[in-house]
Coordinates of C-alpha atoms in Angstrom, one line a residue:
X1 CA 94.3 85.6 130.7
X2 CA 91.9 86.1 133.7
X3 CA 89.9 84.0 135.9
X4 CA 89.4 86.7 138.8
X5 CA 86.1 88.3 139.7
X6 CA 85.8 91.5 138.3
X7 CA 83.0 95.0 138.5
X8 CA 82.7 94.7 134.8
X9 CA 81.0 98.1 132.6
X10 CA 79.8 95.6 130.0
X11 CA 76.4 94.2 130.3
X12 CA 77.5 91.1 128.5
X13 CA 81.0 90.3 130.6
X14 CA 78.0 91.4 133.8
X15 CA 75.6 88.8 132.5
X16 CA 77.9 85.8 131.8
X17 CA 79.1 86.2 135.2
X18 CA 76.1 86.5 137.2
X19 CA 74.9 83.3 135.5
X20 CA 78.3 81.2 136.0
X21 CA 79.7 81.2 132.3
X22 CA 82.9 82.5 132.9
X23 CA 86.2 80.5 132.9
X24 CA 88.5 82.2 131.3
X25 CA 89.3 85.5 129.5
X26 CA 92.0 86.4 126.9
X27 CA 92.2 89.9 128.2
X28 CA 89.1 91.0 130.1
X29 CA 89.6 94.6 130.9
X30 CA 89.7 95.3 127.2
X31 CA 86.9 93.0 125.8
X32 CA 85.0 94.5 129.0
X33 CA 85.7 98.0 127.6
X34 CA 84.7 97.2 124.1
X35 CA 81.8 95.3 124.5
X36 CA 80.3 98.4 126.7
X37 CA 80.3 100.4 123.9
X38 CA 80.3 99.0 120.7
X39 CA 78.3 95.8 119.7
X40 CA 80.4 92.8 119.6
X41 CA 79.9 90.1 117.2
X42 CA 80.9 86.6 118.9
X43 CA 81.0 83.3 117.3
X44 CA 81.4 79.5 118.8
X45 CA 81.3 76.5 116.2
X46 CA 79.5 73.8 116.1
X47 CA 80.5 70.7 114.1
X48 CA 77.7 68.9 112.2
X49 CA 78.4 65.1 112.8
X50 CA 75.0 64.1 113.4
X51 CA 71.3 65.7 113.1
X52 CA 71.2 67.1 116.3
X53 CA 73.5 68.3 119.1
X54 CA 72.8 67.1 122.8
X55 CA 72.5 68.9 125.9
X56 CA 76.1 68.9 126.0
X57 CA 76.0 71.7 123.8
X58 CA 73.4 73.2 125.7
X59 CA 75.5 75.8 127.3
X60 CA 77.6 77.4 124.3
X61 CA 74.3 78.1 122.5
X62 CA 72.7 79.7 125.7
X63 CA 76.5 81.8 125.7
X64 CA 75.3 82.9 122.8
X65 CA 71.5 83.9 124.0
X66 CA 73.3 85.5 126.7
X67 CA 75.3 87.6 124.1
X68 CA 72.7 88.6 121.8
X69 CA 70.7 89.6 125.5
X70 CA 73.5 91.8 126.3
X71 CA 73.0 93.9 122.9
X72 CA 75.7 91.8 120.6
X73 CA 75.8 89.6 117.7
X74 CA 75.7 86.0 117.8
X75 CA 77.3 83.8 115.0
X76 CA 76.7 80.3 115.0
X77 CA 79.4 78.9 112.9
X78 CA 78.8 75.1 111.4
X79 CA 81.2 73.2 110.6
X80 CA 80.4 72.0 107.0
X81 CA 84.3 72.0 106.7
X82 CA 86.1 70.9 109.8
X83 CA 83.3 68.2 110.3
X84 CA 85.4 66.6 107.0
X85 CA 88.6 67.2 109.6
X86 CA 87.3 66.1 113.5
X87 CA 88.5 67.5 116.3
X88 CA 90.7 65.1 118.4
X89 CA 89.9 67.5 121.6
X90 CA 88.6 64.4 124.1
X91 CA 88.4 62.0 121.1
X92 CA 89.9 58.1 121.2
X93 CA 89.5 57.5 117.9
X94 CA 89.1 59.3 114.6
X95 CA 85.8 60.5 113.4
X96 CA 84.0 58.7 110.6
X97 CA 83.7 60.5 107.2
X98 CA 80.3 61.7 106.1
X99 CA 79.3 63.0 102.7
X100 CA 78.6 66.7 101.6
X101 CA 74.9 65.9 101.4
X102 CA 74.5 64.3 105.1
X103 CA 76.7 67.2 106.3
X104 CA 74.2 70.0 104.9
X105 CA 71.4 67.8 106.2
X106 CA 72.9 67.3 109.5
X107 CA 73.1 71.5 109.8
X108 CA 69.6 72.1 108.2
X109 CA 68.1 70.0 111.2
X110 CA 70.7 71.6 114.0
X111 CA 69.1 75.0 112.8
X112 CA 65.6 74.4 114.2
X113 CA 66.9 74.8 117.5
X114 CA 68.9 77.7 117.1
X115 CA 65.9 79.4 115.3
X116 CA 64.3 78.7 119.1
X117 CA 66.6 79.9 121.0
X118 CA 68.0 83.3 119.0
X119 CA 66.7 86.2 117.2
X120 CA 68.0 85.6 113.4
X121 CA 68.2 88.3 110.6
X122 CA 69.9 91.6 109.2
X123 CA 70.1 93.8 111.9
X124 CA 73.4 94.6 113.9
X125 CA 72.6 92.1 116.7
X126 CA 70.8 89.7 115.1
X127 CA 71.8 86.3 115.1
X128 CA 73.5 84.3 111.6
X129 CA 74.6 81.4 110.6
X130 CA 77.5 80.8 108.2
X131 CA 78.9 77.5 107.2
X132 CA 83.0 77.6 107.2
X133 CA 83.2 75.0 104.7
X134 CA 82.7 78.4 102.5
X135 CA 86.1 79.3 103.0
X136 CA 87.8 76.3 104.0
X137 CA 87.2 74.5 100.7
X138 CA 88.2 76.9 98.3
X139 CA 91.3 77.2 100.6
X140 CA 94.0 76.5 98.0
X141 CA 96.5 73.6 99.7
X142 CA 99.6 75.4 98.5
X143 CA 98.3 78.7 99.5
X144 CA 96.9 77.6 103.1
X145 CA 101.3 76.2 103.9
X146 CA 102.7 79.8 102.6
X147 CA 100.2 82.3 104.7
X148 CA 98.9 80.5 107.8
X149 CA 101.6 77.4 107.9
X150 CA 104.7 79.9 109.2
X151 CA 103.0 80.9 112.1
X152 CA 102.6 77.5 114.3
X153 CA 105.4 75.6 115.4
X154 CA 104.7 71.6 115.8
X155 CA 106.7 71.7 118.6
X156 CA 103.5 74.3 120.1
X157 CA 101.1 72.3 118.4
X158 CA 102.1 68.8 120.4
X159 CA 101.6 70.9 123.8
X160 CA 98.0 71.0 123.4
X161 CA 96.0 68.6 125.4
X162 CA 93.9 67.4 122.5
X163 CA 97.2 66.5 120.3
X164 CA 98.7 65.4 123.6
X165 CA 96.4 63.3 125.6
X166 CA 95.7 61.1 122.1
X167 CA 99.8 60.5 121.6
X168 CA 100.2 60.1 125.6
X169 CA 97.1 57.1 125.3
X170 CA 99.2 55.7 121.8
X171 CA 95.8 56.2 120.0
X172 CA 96.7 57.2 116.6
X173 CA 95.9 61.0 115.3
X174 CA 95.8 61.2 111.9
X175 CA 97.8 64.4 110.0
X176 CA 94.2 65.1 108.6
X177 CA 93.2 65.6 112.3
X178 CA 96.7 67.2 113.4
X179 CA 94.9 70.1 111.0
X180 CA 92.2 70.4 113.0
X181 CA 93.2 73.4 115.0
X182 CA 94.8 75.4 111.9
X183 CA 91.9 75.3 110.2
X184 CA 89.7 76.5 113.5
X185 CA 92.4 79.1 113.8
X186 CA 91.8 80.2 109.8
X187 CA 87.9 80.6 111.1
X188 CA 88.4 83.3 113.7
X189 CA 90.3 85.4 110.9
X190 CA 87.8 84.8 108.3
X191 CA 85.1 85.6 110.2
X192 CA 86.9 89.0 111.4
X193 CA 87.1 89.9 108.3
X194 CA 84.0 88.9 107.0
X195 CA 81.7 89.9 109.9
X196 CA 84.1 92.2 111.8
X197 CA 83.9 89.1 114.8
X198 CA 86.0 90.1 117.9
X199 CA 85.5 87.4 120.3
X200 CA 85.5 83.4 120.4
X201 CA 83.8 81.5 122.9
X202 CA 83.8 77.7 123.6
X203 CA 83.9 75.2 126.2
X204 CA 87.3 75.0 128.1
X205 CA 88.7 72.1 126.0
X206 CA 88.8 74.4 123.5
X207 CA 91.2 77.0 124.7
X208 CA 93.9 76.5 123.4
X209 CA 92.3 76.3 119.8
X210 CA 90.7 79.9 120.4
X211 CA 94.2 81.3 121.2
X212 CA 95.7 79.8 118.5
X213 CA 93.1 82.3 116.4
X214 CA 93.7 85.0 118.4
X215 CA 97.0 84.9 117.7
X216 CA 96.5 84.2 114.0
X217 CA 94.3 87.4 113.7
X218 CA 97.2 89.4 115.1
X219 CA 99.8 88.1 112.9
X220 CA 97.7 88.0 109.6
X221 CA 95.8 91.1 109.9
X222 CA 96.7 93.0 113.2
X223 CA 93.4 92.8 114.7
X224 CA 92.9 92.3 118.5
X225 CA 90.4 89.4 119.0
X226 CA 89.5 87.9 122.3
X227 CA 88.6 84.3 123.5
X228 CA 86.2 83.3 126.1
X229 CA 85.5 80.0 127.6
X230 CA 83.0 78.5 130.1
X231 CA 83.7 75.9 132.6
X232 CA 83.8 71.9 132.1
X233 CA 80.2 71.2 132.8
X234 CA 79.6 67.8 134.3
X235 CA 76.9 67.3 136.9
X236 CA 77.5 66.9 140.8
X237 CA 78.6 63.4 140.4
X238 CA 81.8 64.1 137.9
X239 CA 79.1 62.5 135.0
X240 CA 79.2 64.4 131.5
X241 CA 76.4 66.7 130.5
X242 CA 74.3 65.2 128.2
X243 CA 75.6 61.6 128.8
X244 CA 72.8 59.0 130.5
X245 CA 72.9 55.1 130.5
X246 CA 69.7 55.6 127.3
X247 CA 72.7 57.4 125.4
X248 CA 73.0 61.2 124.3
X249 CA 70.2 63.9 125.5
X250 CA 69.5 65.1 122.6
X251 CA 67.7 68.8 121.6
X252 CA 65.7 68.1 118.8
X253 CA 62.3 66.7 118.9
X254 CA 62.8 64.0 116.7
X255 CA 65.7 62.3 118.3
X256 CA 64.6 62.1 121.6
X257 CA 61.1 62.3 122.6
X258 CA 59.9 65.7 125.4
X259 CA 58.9 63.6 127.6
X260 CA 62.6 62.6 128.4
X261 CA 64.0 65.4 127.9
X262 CA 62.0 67.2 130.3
X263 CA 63.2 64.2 132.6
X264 CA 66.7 64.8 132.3
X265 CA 65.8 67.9 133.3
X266 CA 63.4 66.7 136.5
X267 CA 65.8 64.0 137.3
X268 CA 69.0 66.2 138.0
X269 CA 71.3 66.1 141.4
X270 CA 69.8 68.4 144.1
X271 CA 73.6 69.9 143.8
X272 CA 73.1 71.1 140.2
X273 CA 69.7 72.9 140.4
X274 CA 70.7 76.5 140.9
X275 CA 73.9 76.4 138.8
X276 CA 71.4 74.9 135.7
X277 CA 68.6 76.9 136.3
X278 CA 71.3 80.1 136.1
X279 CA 72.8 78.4 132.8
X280 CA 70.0 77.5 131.1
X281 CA 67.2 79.3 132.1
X282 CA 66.1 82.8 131.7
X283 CA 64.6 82.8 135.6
X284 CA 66.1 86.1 136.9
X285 CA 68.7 85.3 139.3
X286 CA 66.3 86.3 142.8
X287 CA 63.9 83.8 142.0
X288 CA 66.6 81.1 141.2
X289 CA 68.4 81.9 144.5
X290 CA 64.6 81.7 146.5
X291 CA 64.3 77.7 144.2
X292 CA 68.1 76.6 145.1
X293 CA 67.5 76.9 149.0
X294 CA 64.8 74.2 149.0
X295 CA 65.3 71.3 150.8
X296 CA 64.1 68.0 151.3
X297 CA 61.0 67.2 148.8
X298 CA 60.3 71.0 148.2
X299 CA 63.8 70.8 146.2
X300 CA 61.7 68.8 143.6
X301 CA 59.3 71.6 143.2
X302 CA 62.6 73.6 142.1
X303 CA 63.6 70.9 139.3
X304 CA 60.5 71.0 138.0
X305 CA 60.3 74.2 137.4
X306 CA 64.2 73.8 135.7
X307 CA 62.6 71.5 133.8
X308 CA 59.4 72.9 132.7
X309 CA 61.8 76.0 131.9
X310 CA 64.4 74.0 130.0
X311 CA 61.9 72.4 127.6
X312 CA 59.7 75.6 126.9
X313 CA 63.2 77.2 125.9
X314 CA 64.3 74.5 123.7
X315 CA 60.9 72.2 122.4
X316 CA 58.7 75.0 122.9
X317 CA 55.9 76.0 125.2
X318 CA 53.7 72.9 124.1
X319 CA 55.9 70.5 124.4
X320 CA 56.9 71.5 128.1
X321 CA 53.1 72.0 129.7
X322 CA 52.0 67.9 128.1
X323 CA 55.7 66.9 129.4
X324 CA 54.5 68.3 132.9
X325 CA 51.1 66.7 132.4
X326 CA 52.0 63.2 131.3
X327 CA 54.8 63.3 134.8
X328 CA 51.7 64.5 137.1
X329 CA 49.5 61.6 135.7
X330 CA 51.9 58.7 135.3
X331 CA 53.4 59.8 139.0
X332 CA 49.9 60.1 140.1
X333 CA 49.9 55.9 139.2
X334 CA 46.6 56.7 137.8
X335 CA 46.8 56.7 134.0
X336 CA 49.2 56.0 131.2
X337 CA 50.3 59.5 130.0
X338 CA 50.1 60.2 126.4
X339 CA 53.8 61.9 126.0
X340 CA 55.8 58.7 127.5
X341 CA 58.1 56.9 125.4
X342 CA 56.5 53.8 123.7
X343 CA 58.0 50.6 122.4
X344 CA 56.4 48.1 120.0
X345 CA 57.0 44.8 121.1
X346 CA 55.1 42.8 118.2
X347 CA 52.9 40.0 118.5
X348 CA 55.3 37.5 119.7
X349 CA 56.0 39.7 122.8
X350 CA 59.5 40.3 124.3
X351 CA 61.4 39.3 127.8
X352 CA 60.8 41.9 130.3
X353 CA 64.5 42.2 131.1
X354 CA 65.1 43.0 127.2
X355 CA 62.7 45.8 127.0
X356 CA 64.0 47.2 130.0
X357 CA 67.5 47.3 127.9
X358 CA 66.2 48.4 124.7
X359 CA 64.3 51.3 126.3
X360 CA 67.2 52.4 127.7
X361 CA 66.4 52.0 131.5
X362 CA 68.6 49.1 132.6
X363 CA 72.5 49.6 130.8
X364 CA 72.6 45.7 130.2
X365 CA 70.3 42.5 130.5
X366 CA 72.2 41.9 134.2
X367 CA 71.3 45.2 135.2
X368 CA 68.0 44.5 134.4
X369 CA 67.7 41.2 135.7
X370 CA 69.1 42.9 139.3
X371 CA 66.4 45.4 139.0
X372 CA 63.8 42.9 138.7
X373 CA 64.7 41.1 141.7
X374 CA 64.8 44.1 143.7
X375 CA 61.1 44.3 143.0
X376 CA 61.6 47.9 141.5
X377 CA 59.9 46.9 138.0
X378 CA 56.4 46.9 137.6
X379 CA 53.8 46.3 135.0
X380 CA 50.8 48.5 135.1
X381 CA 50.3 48.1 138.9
X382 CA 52.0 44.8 139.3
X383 CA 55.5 43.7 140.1
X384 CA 57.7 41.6 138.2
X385 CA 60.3 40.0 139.0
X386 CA 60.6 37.1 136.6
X387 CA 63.5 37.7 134.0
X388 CA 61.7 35.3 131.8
X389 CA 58.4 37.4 132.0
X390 CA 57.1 37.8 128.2
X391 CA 55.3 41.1 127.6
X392 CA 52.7 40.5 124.6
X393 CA 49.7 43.0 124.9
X394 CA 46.9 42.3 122.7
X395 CA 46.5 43.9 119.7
X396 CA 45.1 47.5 120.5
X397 CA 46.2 47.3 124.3
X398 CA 48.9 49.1 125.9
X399 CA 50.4 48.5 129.2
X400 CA 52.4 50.5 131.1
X401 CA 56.2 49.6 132.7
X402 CA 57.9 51.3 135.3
X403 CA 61.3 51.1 136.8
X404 CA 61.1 52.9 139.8
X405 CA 59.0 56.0 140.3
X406 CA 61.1 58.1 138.0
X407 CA 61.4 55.7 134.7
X408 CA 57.9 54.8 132.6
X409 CA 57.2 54.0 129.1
X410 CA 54.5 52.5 127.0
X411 CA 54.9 49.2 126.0
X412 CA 52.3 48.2 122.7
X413 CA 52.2 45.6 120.1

């Protein structure tokens, strides 16, 4: 295991460290050897427990942009079969069950933005996508105890954070979860062998899961395999990515509209600019350090160029430039902007502080009630600050609402 700076050979171990994805390495000087000359086929799994995954995802997908960059093959694996299982890593509670058919339509929606964001097809460094519930569920039970059961010890198993933070908090962890990280172990040595996959990446919460496949591999089938992982990403404030007061950023287009996604984006800590325009951008690294020096207001013109970046990447080109558009006009004050979020009040109207709520811009009715006093909530042009204060635009109309100068939405009938 390394966490050093190293003069790596390999343009991919060169690239993930240039752009800050580096946390850990199972043994670098050999993966750094291997990867300069021979492509390396690298997976990270993704588990399908709703249509979409959120910008907290963000960064093993662009790992896996900046693999295929470097000349290797990216595997995104879904987890059609562990998403029956949940991984406890950072979890309270167990995960609620879903059926086969919301699981496969879960992953057919997750694709779209994978299609964006990689090269997919037969060559040797083009992306695929495999589903492990291929494997995992023809996995006889009896079978699965008397090959992979002898190699890990209970005793190891209760040292991992995700087993051991649950038990330390008394939060119960199911035996269908304890599995959890056998079966994401049995993935690294199926893929191996089915794909010839050397390396697993994943976020840092998921290290010791990526040894425990490593170590699998070797004991199974003698193969060296290598895990990497990236840093915990939270923002400059200790917040977690993809995490807002609305609820969960999420990538694709019809679970959160561009508009605020491109605000996330716009909206980030000053601190955080250069460190997410290096993860999730493709900006080459002298123009990234020319936009992370800004200061004062010009630091603005740097975030939205993250965002305008971070949109084109993952909604497309379109969806970025009317994003930009609809923030020049509404923060001009002068018009409504078509690509704002919008919320049908019906004809009875509802309380100001309510919308606020629903839309996601106040976390509670007190929040918003303390935002209207302030005087930081306007309609159209005007200030409210009456709690009680109905919104009921006439049929046809729409009015604008503003909290602040950075949150806006449509309000109709």
């Amino acid at each position: 295991m390394t966490t050093d700076t190293h003069a790596y050979s390999s343009d991919l171990l060169r690239l993930l460290e240039s752009r800050g994805y580096i946390h850990q390495i199972t043994d670098a000087g050999a993966l750094d050897e291997l990867a300069a000359k021979q492509v390396v086929p690298g997976y990270i799994g993704f588990d399908a427990t709703a249509p979409s995954l959120h910008v907290g995802s963000l960064v093993q997908i662009m790992m896996l942009r900046r693999l295929q960059q470097a000349g290797h093959k990216p595997i995104v694996v879904m987890g059609g079969g562990t998403t029956k299982v949940g991984d406890p890593s950072g979890k309270d509670e167990s995960r609620k069950m879903l059926t086969d058919a919301a699981i496969e339509d879960n992953i057919a929606s997750i694709r779209t933005v994978f299609e964006r964001l990689l090269t997919f097809g037969n060559g040797p460094t083009d992306a695929v996508m495999v589903n492990n519930d291929e494997w995992l569920s023809t996995l006889g039970y009896i079978e699965m105890l008397r090959d992979v059961g002898p190699h890990f010890t209970v005793n190891r198993m209760l040292t991992f954070d995700s087993v051991r933070l649950r038990l330390d908090r008394e939060q119960p962890l199911t035996f269908l979860e304890f599995n959890y990280m056998i079966l994401q172990a049995y993935d690294f040595v199926e893929l191996a062998r089915r794909y010839d996959c050397r390396l697993q990446m994943g976020g840092s919460d998921q290290w010791g899961n990526i040894v425990n496949g490593m170590e699998l591999g070797r004991r199974l089938d003698g193969r060296e395999l290598f895990g990497l992982t990236t840093p915990l990403l939270t923002t400059a404030d200790g917040a977690k990515m993809g995490k807002t007061a609305a609820g969960a950023v999420w990538l694709n287009d019809d679970m959160l509209p561009a508009y605020d996604f491109w605000q996330y984006w716009r909206n980030c800590d000053d601190r955080d600019v250069g460190r997410f325009l290096r993860l999730f951008t493709d900006l080459p690294l002298e123009d990234i350090a020319r936009l992370e020096v800004l200061e004062g207001a010009a630091i603005n013109d740097a975030k939205v160029v993250l965002a305008n970046e971070v949109t084109k990447l993952v909604r497309g080109e379109d969806a970025a430039r009317a994003a930009e558009a609809t923030a020049r006009e509404t923060f001009a004050g002068s018009g409504a902007g078509e690509d704002l979020p919008t919320l049908s009040v019906g004809e009875a109207g509802m309380r100001i502080g309510a919308v606020l709520t629903k839309l996601g811009f106040t976390a509670s009715n007190g929040e918003a009630k303390r935002k209207l006093a302030e005087g930081a909530v306007k309609l159209g042009d005007q200030a409210i600050s009456d709690p009680a204060h109905v919104i009921a635009p006439a049929d046809g109309d729409t009015v604008r609402l503003s909290l602040g100068k950075k949150k806006h939405a449509l309000i109709t009938r």
